[in-house]
Amino acid sequence: MDSLGIYIHIPYCAKKCPYCDFFSESYNKKSVMHYTESVVRNLKYYSRERIVDTVYFGGGTPSLIPAECIGKIIDSVRENFILSENPEITLEVNPNTVNADKLADLYSMGVNRLSVGVQSLVTSELKTLGRTHSAEKAVETVINAEKIGFKNISCDMIIGVPNQTIESIEYTIENLCKLPVTHISSYILKIEKNTPFDNPDFISHMPDDDTVSDMYLFMVNELEKRNFMQYEVSNFAKYGFQSNHNNKYWKCHDYLGIGTSAHSCFEGKRFSVPPDIKSFNENAFQKTVITDENPCGFQEYAMLRLRLKEGIDVSKHPEIISKTPELLKAGYINFDGKKISLTPKGYLMSNSVIEYLVF
Amino acid sequence: MAEANKNIRNFCIIAHIDHGKSTLADRILEKTETVAVRDMEEQLLDNMDIERERGITIKARAVRLKYTAKNGEEYIFNLIDTPGHVDFNYEVSRSLAACEGAILVVDASQGIEAQTLANTYLAIEHDLEVVPVVNKIDLPSADPERVCSEIESVIGIPAMDAPRISAKTGLNIEDVLEKIVTDIPAPSGDTEKPLKALIFDSYYDSYKGVIIYIRVMDGTVKIGDTIKLMSTGAEFTIVEAGHMDASSLVNSGELKAGEVGYLSASIKSIGDTRVGDTVTLADNPCEEALPGYRKVNPMVYSGIYPADGAKYGDLRDALEKLQLNDASLSFEPETSIALGFGFRCGFLGLLHMEIIQERLEREYNLDLITTAPSVIYKVTLTSGETVYIDNPTNYPDTSLIQQAEEPMVKADILSPSEFVGNIMELCQERRGIFKDMQYLDDTRVTLHYELPLNEIVYDFFDALKSRTRGYASFDYELMGYSPSKLVKLDMLLNGEIVDALSFIVHIDKAYGRARKIAEKLKENIPRQLFEVPIQASIGGKIIARETVKAMRKDVLAKCYGGDITRKKKLLEKQKEGKKRMRQLGSVEVPQEAFMSVLKLDS
């Protein structure tokens, strides 16, 4: 059996970002302690003789909660599963929630990869995005982390922000790449339903699709120039620093999600946990809703794998091969006779391309 | 004249659209107390929604009224409603054949219009007594004296004593009723002779089967009789015979020579009851059938397809039902590569086409795609053979054509003289040949043109209205074929001809039309995975080109914490959305794109 990834959802934020539709509530120490216990209880419930090689703390803002809570959870993983020799243990960090001491505590508890929510190094863009940290604070966080010993630091950035320009993207990339960063996730801003950004005024200020497409292609090029090679639609890494945990999502490997609104693809089923802290705390074991009884069929496999640079082997799928000439002509795919993968232009159109190929 | 008939009057009302025919009919029903005032609804005879909304009559309809005249005698009036529009000339002639007289309603301010003339001539051809009535005299702009002299000079019938009425207010309606008594002759006919009756309308009733409306010329028909329909030889036993009230059928058991009424005989198929056919008795038939009606030939054809291919059967049923009471509608199955299975439908004209489409959509709840209207072209092949083409898809290759001809119409346009320049300009653009122009009076003229029918099937009427601020009226009749430099214009999407978008056009117009259609398609085809080249070609030569650029961004950038099901659902939803479009090769074409090219100037 494949090794397992564990995702822990930490549903607390100091302030909700206006573009985010992930589940979170405001921070409250008592609730956090209770929640931590519930996570530990659940880890015990799922206890197995399985190798766990990635643990990912997502949120919410996992860096908001006390380091000791993170430590307790990591310990519990170690107790209830077989934690591999060099596991990848990632924690999402909001620069405003950590100082050098806290980073050091997290490092000592076993966290060895940070995903820092930088988003932009341009002050006006951070303001537009409703982020409370400054560019300086983000830079300081990365530098401190490196000093403490973190060798695998990822930063998030966002493109498609109102008033953003090719030049401002270049500025963020250039300065981000000067830092001791190994991985960059760069997302195109998407307006999620019922978030504060989901209003006509904000949307009218967003760059149009053609502009965003130009930004995306520029960004891919700039990052690759600096040795951050694209390995997924929105993910770039220096050699050897791809996210092992996120790769499990795209490769249909097993991952177990613990906590409110966490998703799992675990031992043959996809399921999720309702976004309800009270219910999560009160139930002995987390309630789960099965979203797919039969995951990882070819369609899903192809849909996910095509997000990755390595693409899919289609040598046994003549029906897909027959669709390649048009896509090749349009410059959406690479095809070596065996494997199909998307080009950056193809990534931009990946929904349509994937639908055209396999749906 | 049979004594029994001397108090019967069979008549219809003819008028231009909006001159108040339906309102007058309503007033007559009211005055004769056929309908209690409380039951009065506007335009009672027009019982289709479309008729009421558009203020026009599409179908003929008949009603029986009783009137006590000033001479103290009671009369039976059979009022047969007629459509006003030229497209429905066929229906008009059906109604006229059942009558002895026609009330000609003319608007006191607008005077005679093209349709008034067309229908009046039709009535005169049928030997009807025409009784002019000047309506809307309550309007400030009314000029009944001028209109009466116009009727005398243009139509050539005495009109100085024509009733001047307001159907709206009810003013002088009695004068009209008295005129009907004094001026319209009673029907002739012999009750002793074998039955001879004319079918002038029919419809399908889900309980009683086909109901036929007849005018009895000779003889008598009653419940229990076995009738024979002369053209088909089909025989039926009468279940009901009677007359039509304003809102229901009154089964009186018998109809006699001179009377107008209905028969019900458990007839299952409308195909058995051709309008215009003669009804007689099986055991005592008359010697020869009535002349019937001139056969109508559709002038305009268009492909009608269900937007949802699965509704093909529903569309066929709906067309069959419509044909039951619209004998002039013709259809046969056709297949389009672009649109799938549908029907090639023949119409009397543009309004007729619109009405049918609207009825299909409204009454039968169908979502339709229609192709651009086409006329029938006459093509002489190099082999000497002559073919008639009603579908551009079947237009022969240029190399096989010796001569192509297109149908021409004789058009009468009536308008205030100030718009003559605009009208001439329009007709010029539409390849019209000016014949002559006559002054009806100081301010109004009638222009005579010969126009190619294919130039008026699109939007001529709208263009005419907009260039004359709505004042001009227009009527046309087919005059025959004339040689023309015609070409077939094909539209290509991504290099493939879309058959449903091909049309035949005069060579001088081809370039302009091609460009407009290409632009319209570009506006209406959404950006998609691949760029969509739009081309217009004549015989393989590209004459216009546009491109719908490929879409650039369609991506879910975020990984949503491993929520894969959400991603998959999004893609599935997207796929579902595309099913609402037509897939032509790799191009997705929304319905609107097909529709938009039908209305080029709007």
PDB file of C-alpha atoms in Angstrom, chain A residues 50-254:
ATOM      1  CA  ARG A  50       0.621   2.522   7.705  1.00  0.00           C
ATOM      2  CA  ILE A  51       3.576   4.619   6.744  1.00  0.00           C
ATOM      3  CA  VAL A  52       2.819   8.312   6.873  1.00  0.00           C
ATOM      4  CA  ASP A  53       5.294  10.385   4.899  1.00  0.00           C
ATOM      5  CA  THR A  54       3.524  13.751   4.747  1.00  0.00           C
ATOM      6  CA  VAL A  55       1.570  15.774   7.258  1.00  0.00           C
ATOM      7  CA  TYR A  56       0.003  19.041   6.183  1.00  0.00           C
ATOM      8  CA  PHE A  57      -1.503  21.656   8.477  1.00  0.00           C
ATOM      9  CA  GLY A  58      -3.886  23.780   6.427  1.00  0.00           C
ATOM     10  CA  GLY A  59      -6.574  26.208   7.302  1.00  0.00           C
ATOM     11  CA  GLY A  60      -7.703  28.572   8.388  1.00  0.00           C
ATOM     12  CA  THR A  61      -4.492  29.840   9.863  1.00  0.00           C
ATOM     13  CA  PRO A  62      -2.573  26.949  11.494  1.00  0.00           C
ATOM     14  CA  SER A  63       0.211  29.318  12.503  1.00  0.00           C
ATOM     15  CA  LEU A  64      -2.287  31.134  14.707  1.00  0.00           C
ATOM     16  CA  ILE A  65      -2.648  28.329  17.245  1.00  0.00           C
ATOM     17  CA  PRO A  66      -0.040  27.585  19.935  1.00  0.00           C
ATOM     18  CA  ALA A  67       2.961  25.591  18.740  1.00  0.00           C
ATOM     19  CA  GLU A  68       2.326  23.051  21.493  1.00  0.00           C
ATOM     20  CA  CYS A  69      -0.984  22.131  19.863  1.00  0.00           C
ATOM     21  CA  ILE A  70       0.820  21.443  16.588  1.00  0.00           C
ATOM     22  CA  GLY A  71       3.354  19.427  18.589  1.00  0.00           C
ATOM     23  CA  LYS A  72       0.639  17.328  20.243  1.00  0.00           C
ATOM     24  CA  ILE A  73      -0.857  16.503  16.885  1.00  0.00           C
ATOM     25  CA  ILE A  74       2.472  15.525  15.330  1.00  0.00           C
ATOM     26  CA  ASP A  75       3.192  13.326  18.360  1.00  0.00           C
ATOM     27  CA  SER A  76      -0.176  11.673  17.958  1.00  0.00           C
ATOM     28  CA  VAL A  77       0.555  10.922  14.300  1.00  0.00           C
ATOM     29  CA  ARG A  78       3.823   9.354  15.392  1.00  0.00           C
ATOM     30  CA  GLU A  79       1.998   7.238  18.008  1.00  0.00           C
ATOM     31  CA  ASN A  80      -0.823   6.029  15.804  1.00  0.00           C
ATOM     32  CA  PHE A  81       0.890   5.569  12.463  1.00  0.00           C
ATOM     33  CA  ILE A  82       4.357   4.753  11.265  1.00  0.00           C
ATOM     34  CA  LEU A  83       5.887   8.143  10.627  1.00  0.00           C
ATOM     35  CA  SER A  84       8.520   7.752   7.937  1.00  0.00           C
ATOM     36  CA  GLU A  85      12.157   8.580   8.465  1.00  0.00           C
ATOM     37  CA  ASN A  86      12.103  11.903   6.644  1.00  0.00           C
ATOM     38  CA  PRO A  87       8.505  12.979   6.634  1.00  0.00           C
ATOM     39  CA  GLU A  88       7.415  16.244   5.003  1.00  0.00           C
ATOM     40  CA  ILE A  89       5.545  18.169   7.674  1.00  0.00           C
ATOM     41  CA  THR A  90       4.111  21.392   6.290  1.00  0.00           C
ATOM     42  CA  LEU A  91       2.416  24.208   8.094  1.00  0.00           C
ATOM     43  CA  GLU A  92       0.638  27.140   6.447  1.00  0.00           C
ATOM     44  CA  VAL A  93       1.895  30.410   7.892  1.00  0.00           C
ATOM     45  CA  ASN A  94       0.401  33.859   7.926  1.00  0.00           C
ATOM     46  CA  PRO A  95       3.385  36.218   8.391  1.00  0.00           C
ATOM     47  CA  ASN A  96       1.512  38.298  10.957  1.00  0.00           C
ATOM     48  CA  THR A  97       0.989  35.378  13.322  1.00  0.00           C
ATOM     49  CA  VAL A  98       4.588  34.292  13.877  1.00  0.00           C
ATOM     50  CA  ASN A  99       7.802  35.651  15.285  1.00  0.00           C
ATOM     51  CA  ALA A 100      11.215  33.987  15.373  1.00  0.00           C
ATOM     52  CA  ASP A 101      10.446  32.248  18.682  1.00  0.00           C
ATOM     53  CA  LYS A 102       7.263  30.701  17.463  1.00  0.00           C
ATOM     54  CA  LEU A 103       8.936  29.549  14.272  1.00  0.00           C
ATOM     55  CA  ALA A 104      11.673  27.987  16.383  1.00  0.00           C
ATOM     56  CA  ASP A 105       9.081  26.201  18.547  1.00  0.00           C
ATOM     57  CA  LEU A 106       7.313  24.848  15.480  1.00  0.00           C
ATOM     58  CA  TYR A 107      10.618  23.676  14.045  1.00  0.00           C
ATOM     59  CA  SER A 108      11.484  21.886  17.252  1.00  0.00           C
ATOM     60  CA  MET A 109       8.088  20.130  17.268  1.00  0.00           C
ATOM     61  CA  GLY A 110       8.894  18.596  13.889  1.00  0.00           C
ATOM     62  CA  VAL A 111       7.477  21.021  11.340  1.00  0.00           C
ATOM     63  CA  ASN A 112      10.044  21.113   8.525  1.00  0.00           C
ATOM     64  CA  ARG A 113       8.254  22.840   5.654  1.00  0.00           C
ATOM     65  CA  LEU A 114       6.480  26.183   5.714  1.00  0.00           C
ATOM     66  CA  SER A 115       3.969  27.503   3.259  1.00  0.00           C
ATOM     67  CA  VAL A 116       4.041  31.240   3.768  1.00  0.00           C
ATOM     68  CA  GLY A 117       1.070  33.286   2.630  1.00  0.00           C
ATOM     69  CA  VAL A 118       3.050  36.099   1.072  1.00  0.00           C
ATOM     70  CA  GLN A 119       0.562  36.709  -1.798  1.00  0.00           C
ATOM     71  CA  SER A 120       2.416  39.776  -3.076  1.00  0.00           C
ATOM     72  CA  LEU A 121       5.348  41.990  -2.192  1.00  0.00           C
ATOM     73  CA  VAL A 122       3.528  45.084  -3.453  1.00  0.00           C
ATOM     74  CA  THR A 123       1.875  46.976  -0.618  1.00  0.00           C
ATOM     75  CA  SER A 124      -1.102  48.220  -2.618  1.00  0.00           C
ATOM     76  CA  GLU A 125      -1.885  44.678  -3.787  1.00  0.00           C
ATOM     77  CA  LEU A 126      -1.734  43.335  -0.220  1.00  0.00           C
ATOM     78  CA  LYS A 127      -4.150  46.053   0.769  1.00  0.00           C
ATOM     79  CA  THR A 128      -6.496  45.230  -2.096  1.00  0.00           C
ATOM     80  CA  LEU A 129      -6.413  41.588  -1.058  1.00  0.00           C
ATOM     81  CA  GLY A 130      -7.328  42.524   2.502  1.00  0.00           C
ATOM     82  CA  ARG A 131      -4.127  41.046   3.892  1.00  0.00           C
ATOM     83  CA  THR A 132      -3.001  42.556   7.184  1.00  0.00           C
ATOM     84  CA  HIS A 133       0.721  41.848   6.870  1.00  0.00           C
ATOM     85  CA  SER A 134       3.248  44.050   5.122  1.00  0.00           C
ATOM     86  CA  ALA A 135       5.705  43.010   2.436  1.00  0.00           C
ATOM     87  CA  GLU A 136       8.532  43.570   4.937  1.00  0.00           C
ATOM     88  CA  LYS A 137       6.895  41.272   7.487  1.00  0.00           C
ATOM     89  CA  ALA A 138       6.590  38.515   4.872  1.00  0.00           C
ATOM     90  CA  VAL A 139      10.248  38.853   3.879  1.00  0.00           C
ATOM     91  CA  GLU A 140      11.315  38.857   7.561  1.00  0.00           C
ATOM     92  CA  THR A 141       9.312  35.684   8.205  1.00  0.00           C
ATOM     93  CA  VAL A 142      11.073  33.806   5.411  1.00  0.00           C
ATOM     94  CA  ILE A 143      14.514  35.024   6.521  1.00  0.00           C
ATOM     95  CA  ASN A 144      13.845  34.099  10.168  1.00  0.00           C
ATOM     96  CA  ALA A 145      12.612  30.658   9.166  1.00  0.00           C
ATOM     97  CA  GLU A 146      15.765  29.983   7.204  1.00  0.00           C
ATOM     98  CA  LYS A 147      17.913  31.133  10.112  1.00  0.00           C
ATOM     99  CA  ILE A 148      16.091  28.750  12.449  1.00  0.00           C
ATOM    100  CA  GLY A 149      16.811  25.862  10.106  1.00  0.00           C
ATOM    101  CA  PHE A 150      13.832  25.499   7.747  1.00  0.00           C
ATOM    102  CA  LYS A 151      15.269  24.216   4.486  1.00  0.00           C
ATOM    103  CA  ASN A 152      12.008  23.890   2.598  1.00  0.00           C
ATOM    104  CA  ILE A 153      10.060  27.120   2.400  1.00  0.00           C
ATOM    105  CA  SER A 154       7.199  27.698   0.026  1.00  0.00           C
ATOM    106  CA  CYS A 155       5.530  31.026  -0.662  1.00  0.00           C
ATOM    107  CA  ASP A 156       2.079  31.714  -2.048  1.00  0.00           C
ATOM    108  CA  MET A 157       1.428  34.490  -4.491  1.00  0.00           C
ATOM    109  CA  ILE A 158      -1.718  35.662  -6.289  1.00  0.00           C
ATOM    110  CA  ILE A 159      -2.123  37.030  -9.797  1.00  0.00           C
ATOM    111  CA  GLY A 160      -5.138  38.655 -11.351  1.00  0.00           C
ATOM    112  CA  VAL A 161      -5.518  41.231  -8.566  1.00  0.00           C
ATOM    113  CA  PRO A 162      -7.194  44.553  -9.458  1.00  0.00           C
ATOM    114  CA  ASN A 163      -4.609  47.120 -10.617  1.00  0.00           C
ATOM    115  CA  GLN A 164      -1.874  44.498 -10.781  1.00  0.00           C
ATOM    116  CA  THR A 165       0.499  44.847 -13.723  1.00  0.00           C
ATOM    117  CA  ILE A 166       3.051  42.659 -15.454  1.00  0.00           C
ATOM    118  CA  GLU A 167       5.682  44.917 -13.861  1.00  0.00           C
ATOM    119  CA  SER A 168       4.306  44.473 -10.356  1.00  0.00           C
ATOM    120  CA  ILE A 169       4.260  40.701 -10.833  1.00  0.00           C
ATOM    121  CA  GLU A 170       7.839  40.851 -12.003  1.00  0.00           C
ATOM    122  CA  TYR A 171       8.705  42.825  -8.870  1.00  0.00           C
ATOM    123  CA  THR A 172       7.151  40.245  -6.549  1.00  0.00           C
ATOM    124  CA  ILE A 173       8.776  37.320  -8.354  1.00  0.00           C
ATOM    125  CA  GLU A 174      12.178  38.951  -8.492  1.00  0.00           C
ATOM    126  CA  ASN A 175      12.195  39.761  -4.793  1.00  0.00           C
ATOM    127  CA  LEU A 176      10.653  36.466  -3.710  1.00  0.00           C
ATOM    128  CA  CYS A 177      13.312  34.548  -5.629  1.00  0.00           C
ATOM    129  CA  LYS A 178      16.086  36.468  -3.861  1.00  0.00           C
ATOM    130  CA  LEU A 179      14.862  34.895  -0.601  1.00  0.00           C
ATOM    131  CA  PRO A 180      15.767  31.375   0.585  1.00  0.00           C
ATOM    132  CA  VAL A 181      12.611  29.961  -0.984  1.00  0.00           C
ATOM    133  CA  THR A 182      12.375  26.487  -2.544  1.00  0.00           C
ATOM    134  CA  HIS A 183       8.797  26.407  -3.790  1.00  0.00           C
ATOM    135  CA  ILE A 184       6.221  28.898  -5.059  1.00  0.00           C
ATOM    136  CA  SER A 185       2.471  28.402  -5.439  1.00  0.00           C
ATOM    137  CA  SER A 186       0.995  31.073  -7.631  1.00  0.00           C
ATOM    138  CA  TYR A 187      -2.765  31.189  -7.873  1.00  0.00           C
ATOM    139  CA  ILE A 188      -4.998  33.117 -10.196  1.00  0.00           C
ATOM    140  CA  LEU A 189      -7.465  35.070  -8.072  1.00  0.00           C
ATOM    141  CA  LYS A 190     -10.850  33.464  -8.364  1.00  0.00           C
ATOM    142  CA  ILE A 191     -13.968  34.987  -6.918  1.00  0.00           C
ATOM    143  CA  GLU A 192     -15.707  32.394  -4.795  1.00  0.00           C
ATOM    144  CA  LYS A 193     -19.449  32.640  -4.247  1.00  0.00           C
ATOM    145  CA  ASN A 194     -20.590  34.512  -1.143  1.00  0.00           C
ATOM    146  CA  THR A 195     -17.172  35.910  -0.257  1.00  0.00           C
ATOM    147  CA  PRO A 196     -16.780  39.689   0.189  1.00  0.00           C
ATOM    148  CA  PHE A 197     -15.073  39.919  -3.217  1.00  0.00           C
ATOM    149  CA  ASP A 198     -18.161  38.433  -4.835  1.00  0.00           C
ATOM    150  CA  ASN A 199     -19.598  41.836  -5.652  1.00  0.00           C
ATOM    151  CA  PRO A 200     -19.978  43.627  -8.973  1.00  0.00           C
ATOM    152  CA  ASP A 201     -17.816  46.571  -8.003  1.00  0.00           C
ATOM    153  CA  PHE A 202     -14.784  44.459  -7.100  1.00  0.00           C
ATOM    154  CA  ILE A 203     -15.262  42.164 -10.077  1.00  0.00           C
ATOM    155  CA  SER A 204     -15.445  45.129 -12.454  1.00  0.00           C
ATOM    156  CA  HIS A 205     -11.963  46.171 -11.335  1.00  0.00           C
ATOM    157  CA  MET A 206     -10.381  42.802 -12.017  1.00  0.00           C
ATOM    158  CA  PRO A 207      -8.172  42.438 -15.076  1.00  0.00           C
ATOM    159  CA  ASP A 208      -9.949  40.676 -17.954  1.00  0.00           C
ATOM    160  CA  ASP A 209      -9.234  37.085 -18.913  1.00  0.00           C
ATOM    161  CA  ASP A 210      -6.892  38.004 -21.735  1.00  0.00           C
ATOM    162  CA  THR A 211      -4.827  40.170 -19.420  1.00  0.00           C
ATOM    163  CA  VAL A 212      -4.751  37.544 -16.691  1.00  0.00           C
ATOM    164  CA  SER A 213      -3.687  34.984 -19.283  1.00  0.00           C
ATOM    165  CA  ASP A 214      -0.786  37.208 -20.303  1.00  0.00           C
ATOM    166  CA  MET A 215       0.127  37.605 -16.631  1.00  0.00           C
ATOM    167  CA  TYR A 216       0.062  33.854 -16.103  1.00  0.00           C
ATOM    168  CA  LEU A 217       2.305  33.101 -19.091  1.00  0.00           C
ATOM    169  CA  PHE A 218       4.671  35.854 -18.015  1.00  0.00           C
ATOM    170  CA  MET A 219       4.758  34.481 -14.496  1.00  0.00           C
ATOM    171  CA  VAL A 220       5.514  30.922 -15.653  1.00  0.00           C
ATOM    172  CA  ASN A 221       8.336  32.217 -17.780  1.00  0.00           C
ATOM    173  CA  GLU A 222       9.808  34.424 -15.060  1.00  0.00           C
ATOM    174  CA  LEU A 223       9.728  31.662 -12.460  1.00  0.00           C
ATOM    175  CA  GLU A 224      11.254  29.067 -14.732  1.00  0.00           C
ATOM    176  CA  LYS A 225      13.995  31.543 -15.648  1.00  0.00           C
ATOM    177  CA  ARG A 226      14.835  31.527 -11.938  1.00  0.00           C
ATOM    178  CA  ASN A 227      14.831  27.726 -11.721  1.00  0.00           C
ATOM    179  CA  PHE A 228      11.370  27.408 -10.206  1.00  0.00           C
ATOM    180  CA  MET A 229      10.137  24.765 -12.590  1.00  0.00           C
ATOM    181  CA  GLN A 230       6.422  24.373 -13.127  1.00  0.00           C
ATOM    182  CA  TYR A 231       5.210  20.938 -12.052  1.00  0.00           C
ATOM    183  CA  GLU A 232       1.511  21.684 -11.693  1.00  0.00           C
ATOM    184  CA  VAL A 233      -0.990  24.320 -12.891  1.00  0.00           C
ATOM    185  CA  SER A 234      -0.178  26.640 -10.006  1.00  0.00           C
ATOM    186  CA  ASN A 235       2.961  25.105  -8.471  1.00  0.00           C
ATOM    187  CA  PHE A 236       6.642  25.707  -9.086  1.00  0.00           C
ATOM    188  CA  ALA A 237       9.624  24.179  -7.335  1.00  0.00           C
ATOM    189  CA  LYS A 238      13.389  24.151  -7.328  1.00  0.00           C
ATOM    190  CA  TYR A 239      14.800  20.750  -8.183  1.00  0.00           C
ATOM    191  CA  GLY A 240      13.861  18.232  -5.495  1.00  0.00           C
ATOM    192  CA  PHE A 241      11.404  20.484  -3.684  1.00  0.00           C
ATOM    193  CA  GLN A 242       8.000  19.617  -5.131  1.00  0.00           C
ATOM    194  CA  SER A 243       5.324  19.313  -2.483  1.00  0.00           C
ATOM    195  CA  ASN A 244       5.048  15.627  -1.688  1.00  0.00           C
ATOM    196  CA  HIS A 245       1.769  16.180   0.091  1.00  0.00           C
ATOM    197  CA  ASN A 246       0.025  18.120  -2.672  1.00  0.00           C
ATOM    198  CA  ASN A 247       1.324  15.636  -5.233  1.00  0.00           C
ATOM    199  CA  LYS A 248      -0.785  12.986  -3.501  1.00  0.00           C
ATOM    200  CA  TYR A 249      -3.906  14.937  -4.496  1.00  0.00           C
ATOM    201  CA  TRP A 250      -2.956  14.911  -8.164  1.00  0.00           C
ATOM    202  CA  LYS A 251      -1.718  11.348  -8.216  1.00  0.00           C
ATOM    203  CA  CYS A 252      -4.746   9.736  -6.578  1.00  0.00           C
ATOM    204  CA  HIS A 253      -2.658   8.626  -3.635  1.00  0.00           C
ATOM    205  CA  ASP A 254      -4.223   8.170  -0.226  1.00  0.00           C
TER     206      ASP A 254
END
